[in-house]
Amino acid sequence: MDRPQLKLEMRRMLNSHFPFFILLFLPVLVIEFGLNLAQYLPWSHGSSYLNIGNYWNAPSIYDSRFNFDYTDPKAITAFLGLLLLLAIISSLLLTGIQFASIDLIRNKTTFDQPVNKSFTIFNNGDYFIGTIMIGLITSILTFLWSLLLFIPGIIKGYAYSQAIFIYRDALDKGEKIGYIEAITKSRELMDGNKMDFFVLYLSFLGWFILSSFTLNILDLWVVPYYNLAVANFYVKIHDDQSEPLQTILADFNQPHHSEDDHSSSNDQK
């Protein structure tokens, strides 16, 4: 796979339609900002990594009058539950946005209505349920493989990574398939491509680190760029492999004439 070319295509698309992609990824970026901000919250009363009140001569947002008692196990549980819920919502939104990105790469949709496309996953019940179920099944399978050794768990995680895209493509073609079947097809599709996907991720580590030094402001560009690259990766490995298969099937479905048919035709002439 030509990884530099894959990324170059997505940089050009992103830079050419940057306002569109900002709005498309905005819900995810807002949730991500909230999750990043949460790391600065104190876990003991009266302490803080970022005590805003001290800087602005105003009551601290962690003042006792606000009843933010982070020594209470119930409060901690509720807080962690909220973070988990936000992370799940963000993951669902991101999956739907990747669906829209795949359609954009395939020229099946246009660069309009970014807000509506942001909630693709919630606009289709089959997309939503399929994403939940495949995410749950792959998480369980990856965890079970990780019990053996850490590395096999990572490998299987990459092997299952395209399952939701395969499932969604099947739905769009009216070929509803099972969750396990989609996972199996993903494993087959990623055979020989897992290292390429891993290297693609590694190639963005520098961007992620750089963004952390900008208080994640750079994520406005990095998050769309990375997810567009992931979408393009799927298009490259899936469409390149599916096209020859479709050609073979088309040839197979063509009526074949036997030698007897040709000879009889010549006799008639």
PDB file of N, CA and C in Angstrom, residues 184-219:
ATOM      1  N   THR A 184     -15.597 -11.890  10.637  1.00  0.00           N
ATOM      2  CA  THR A 184     -14.810 -12.863   9.883  1.00  0.00           C
ATOM      3  C   THR A 184     -14.287 -12.262   8.585  1.00  0.00           C
ATOM      4  N   LYS A 185     -15.139 -11.525   7.881  1.00  0.00           N
ATOM      5  CA  LYS A 185     -14.725 -10.876   6.631  1.00  0.00           C
ATOM      6  C   LYS A 185     -13.641  -9.833   6.896  1.00  0.00           C
ATOM      7  N   SER A 186     -13.740  -9.146   8.033  1.00  0.00           N
ATOM      8  CA  SER A 186     -12.712  -8.173   8.394  1.00  0.00           C
ATOM      9  C   SER A 186     -11.378  -8.871   8.621  1.00  0.00           C
ATOM     10  N   ARG A 187     -11.424  -9.993   9.318  1.00  0.00           N
ATOM     11  CA  ARG A 187     -10.196 -10.747   9.569  1.00  0.00           C
ATOM     12  C   ARG A 187      -9.564 -11.193   8.255  1.00  0.00           C
ATOM     13  N   GLU A 188     -10.394 -11.625   7.306  1.00  0.00           N
ATOM     14  CA  GLU A 188      -9.882 -12.052   5.999  1.00  0.00           C
ATOM     15  C   GLU A 188      -9.340 -10.858   5.208  1.00  0.00           C
ATOM     16  N   LEU A 189     -10.070  -9.732   5.283  1.00  0.00           N
ATOM     17  CA  LEU A 189      -9.650  -8.537   4.551  1.00  0.00           C
ATOM     18  C   LEU A 189      -8.317  -8.000   5.068  1.00  0.00           C
ATOM     19  N   MET A 190      -8.124  -8.092   6.383  1.00  0.00           N
ATOM     20  CA  MET A 190      -6.910  -7.544   6.995  1.00  0.00           C
ATOM     21  C   MET A 190      -5.722  -8.493   6.922  1.00  0.00           C
ATOM     22  N   ASP A 191      -5.933  -9.690   6.383  1.00  0.00           N
ATOM     23  CA  ASP A 191      -4.830 -10.625   6.213  1.00  0.00           C
ATOM     24  C   ASP A 191      -3.809 -10.023   5.250  1.00  0.00           C
ATOM     25  N   GLY A 192      -2.639  -9.726   5.759  1.00  0.00           N
ATOM     26  CA  GLY A 192      -1.606  -9.079   4.966  1.00  0.00           C
ATOM     27  C   GLY A 192      -1.642  -7.563   5.015  1.00  0.00           C
ATOM     28  N   ASN A 193      -2.635  -6.994   5.708  1.00  0.00           N
ATOM     29  CA  ASN A 193      -2.768  -5.534   5.791  1.00  0.00           C
ATOM     30  C   ASN A 193      -2.638  -4.991   7.211  1.00  0.00           C
ATOM     31  N   LYS A 194      -2.521  -5.885   8.187  1.00  0.00           N
ATOM     32  CA  LYS A 194      -2.475  -5.432   9.581  1.00  0.00           C
ATOM     33  C   LYS A 194      -1.249  -4.570   9.860  1.00  0.00           C
ATOM     34  N   MET A 195      -0.105  -4.960   9.324  1.00  0.00           N
ATOM     35  CA  MET A 195       1.111  -4.171   9.549  1.00  0.00           C
ATOM     36  C   MET A 195       0.987  -2.793   8.902  1.00  0.00           C
ATOM     37  N   ASP A 196       0.385  -2.741   7.714  1.00  0.00           N
ATOM     38  CA  ASP A 196       0.180  -1.447   7.051  1.00  0.00           C
ATOM     39  C   ASP A 196      -0.693  -0.529   7.911  1.00  0.00           C
ATOM     40  N   PHE A 197      -1.730  -1.097   8.517  1.00  0.00           N
ATOM     41  CA  PHE A 197      -2.621  -0.306   9.364  1.00  0.00           C
ATOM     42  C   PHE A 197      -1.896   0.166  10.612  1.00  0.00           C
ATOM     43  N   PHE A 198      -1.068  -0.702  11.178  1.00  0.00           N
ATOM     44  CA  PHE A 198      -0.293  -0.355  12.359  1.00  0.00           C
ATOM     45  C   PHE A 198       0.697   0.771  12.051  1.00  0.00           C
ATOM     46  N   VAL A 199       1.372   0.671  10.918  1.00  0.00           N
ATOM     47  CA  VAL A 199       2.333   1.702  10.514  1.00  0.00           C
ATOM     48  C   VAL A 199       1.607   3.014  10.230  1.00  0.00           C
ATOM     49  N   LEU A 200       0.405   2.924   9.656  1.00  0.00           N
ATOM     50  CA  LEU A 200      -0.388   4.132   9.420  1.00  0.00           C
ATOM     51  C   LEU A 200      -0.674   4.847  10.736  1.00  0.00           C
ATOM     52  N   TYR A 201      -1.039   4.086  11.762  1.00  0.00           N
ATOM     53  CA  TYR A 201      -1.273   4.681  13.079  1.00  0.00           C
ATOM     54  C   TYR A 201       0.005   5.294  13.642  1.00  0.00           C
ATOM     55  N   LEU A 202       1.105   4.576  13.531  1.00  0.00           N
ATOM     56  CA  LEU A 202       2.373   5.093  14.051  1.00  0.00           C
ATOM     57  C   LEU A 202       2.763   6.400  13.375  1.00  0.00           C
ATOM     58  N   SER A 203       2.412   6.539  12.108  1.00  0.00           N
ATOM     59  CA  SER A 203       2.793   7.741  11.371  1.00  0.00           C
ATOM     60  C   SER A 203       2.077   8.986  11.889  1.00  0.00           C
ATOM     61  N   PHE A 204       1.029   8.794  12.704  1.00  0.00           N
ATOM     62  CA  PHE A 204       0.303   9.938  13.271  1.00  0.00           C
ATOM     63  C   PHE A 204       0.703  10.234  14.713  1.00  0.00           C
ATOM     64  N   LEU A 205       1.555   9.421  15.307  1.00  0.00           N
ATOM     65  CA  LEU A 205       1.940   9.633  16.706  1.00  0.00           C
ATOM     66  C   LEU A 205       2.576  11.003  16.905  1.00  0.00           C
ATOM     67  N   GLY A 206       3.393  11.413  15.963  1.00  0.00           N
ATOM     68  CA  GLY A 206       4.022  12.733  16.063  1.00  0.00           C
ATOM     69  C   GLY A 206       2.998  13.848  16.097  1.00  0.00           C
ATOM     70  N   TRP A 207       1.950  13.721  15.274  1.00  0.00           N
ATOM     71  CA  TRP A 207       0.885  14.720  15.265  1.00  0.00           C
ATOM     72  C   TRP A 207       0.145  14.748  16.601  1.00  0.00           C
ATOM     73  N   PHE A 208      -0.140  13.565  17.155  1.00  0.00           N
ATOM     74  CA  PHE A 208      -0.847  13.501  18.438  1.00  0.00           C
ATOM     75  C   PHE A 208      -0.019  14.147  19.550  1.00  0.00           C
ATOM     76  N   ILE A 209       1.280  13.865  19.560  1.00  0.00           N
ATOM     77  CA  ILE A 209       2.159  14.450  20.578  1.00  0.00           C
ATOM     78  C   ILE A 209       2.237  15.964  20.407  1.00  0.00           C
ATOM     79  N   LEU A 210       2.392  16.411  19.169  1.00  0.00           N
ATOM     80  CA  LEU A 210       2.451  17.843  18.905  1.00  0.00           C
ATOM     81  C   LEU A 210       1.162  18.530  19.343  1.00  0.00           C
ATOM     82  N   SER A 211       0.029  17.896  19.098  1.00  0.00           N
ATOM     83  CA  SER A 211      -1.257  18.479  19.484  1.00  0.00           C
ATOM     84  C   SER A 211      -1.373  18.630  20.995  1.00  0.00           C
ATOM     85  N   SER A 212      -0.791  17.687  21.735  1.00  0.00           N
ATOM     86  CA  SER A 212      -0.850  17.767  23.200  1.00  0.00           C
ATOM     87  C   SER A 212      -0.127  18.998  23.731  1.00  0.00           C
ATOM     88  N   PHE A 213       0.880  19.486  23.002  1.00  0.00           N
ATOM     89  CA  PHE A 213       1.606  20.686  23.413  1.00  0.00           C
ATOM     90  C   PHE A 213       0.841  21.967  23.073  1.00  0.00           C
ATOM     91  N   THR A 214      -0.247  21.830  22.311  1.00  0.00           N
ATOM     92  CA  THR A 214      -1.075  22.992  21.955  1.00  0.00           C
ATOM     93  C   THR A 214      -2.400  22.971  22.710  1.00  0.00           C
ATOM     94  N   LEU A 215      -2.430  22.235  23.844  1.00  0.00           N
ATOM     95  CA  LEU A 215      -3.673  22.043  24.600  1.00  0.00           C
ATOM     96  C   LEU A 215      -4.745  21.429  23.708  1.00  0.00           C
ATOM     97  N   ASN A 216      -4.303  20.581  22.790  1.00  0.00           N
ATOM     98  CA  ASN A 216      -5.162  19.840  21.864  1.00  0.00           C
ATOM     99  C   ASN A 216      -5.913  20.728  20.880  1.00  0.00           C
ATOM    100  N   ILE A 217      -5.502  21.968  20.745  1.00  0.00           N
ATOM    101  CA  ILE A 217      -6.125  22.850  19.750  1.00  0.00           C
ATOM    102  C   ILE A 217      -5.848  22.335  18.336  1.00  0.00           C
ATOM    103  N   LEU A 218      -4.669  21.753  18.154  1.00  0.00           N
ATOM    104  CA  LEU A 218      -4.306  21.228  16.843  1.00  0.00           C
ATOM    105  C   LEU A 218      -5.190  20.052  16.430  1.00  0.00           C
ATOM    106  N   ASP A 219      -5.925  19.490  17.381  1.00  0.00           N
ATOM    107  CA  ASP A 219      -6.847  18.395  17.054  1.00  0.00           C
ATOM    108  C   ASP A 219      -7.914  18.821  16.053  1.00  0.00           C
TER     109      ASP A 219
END
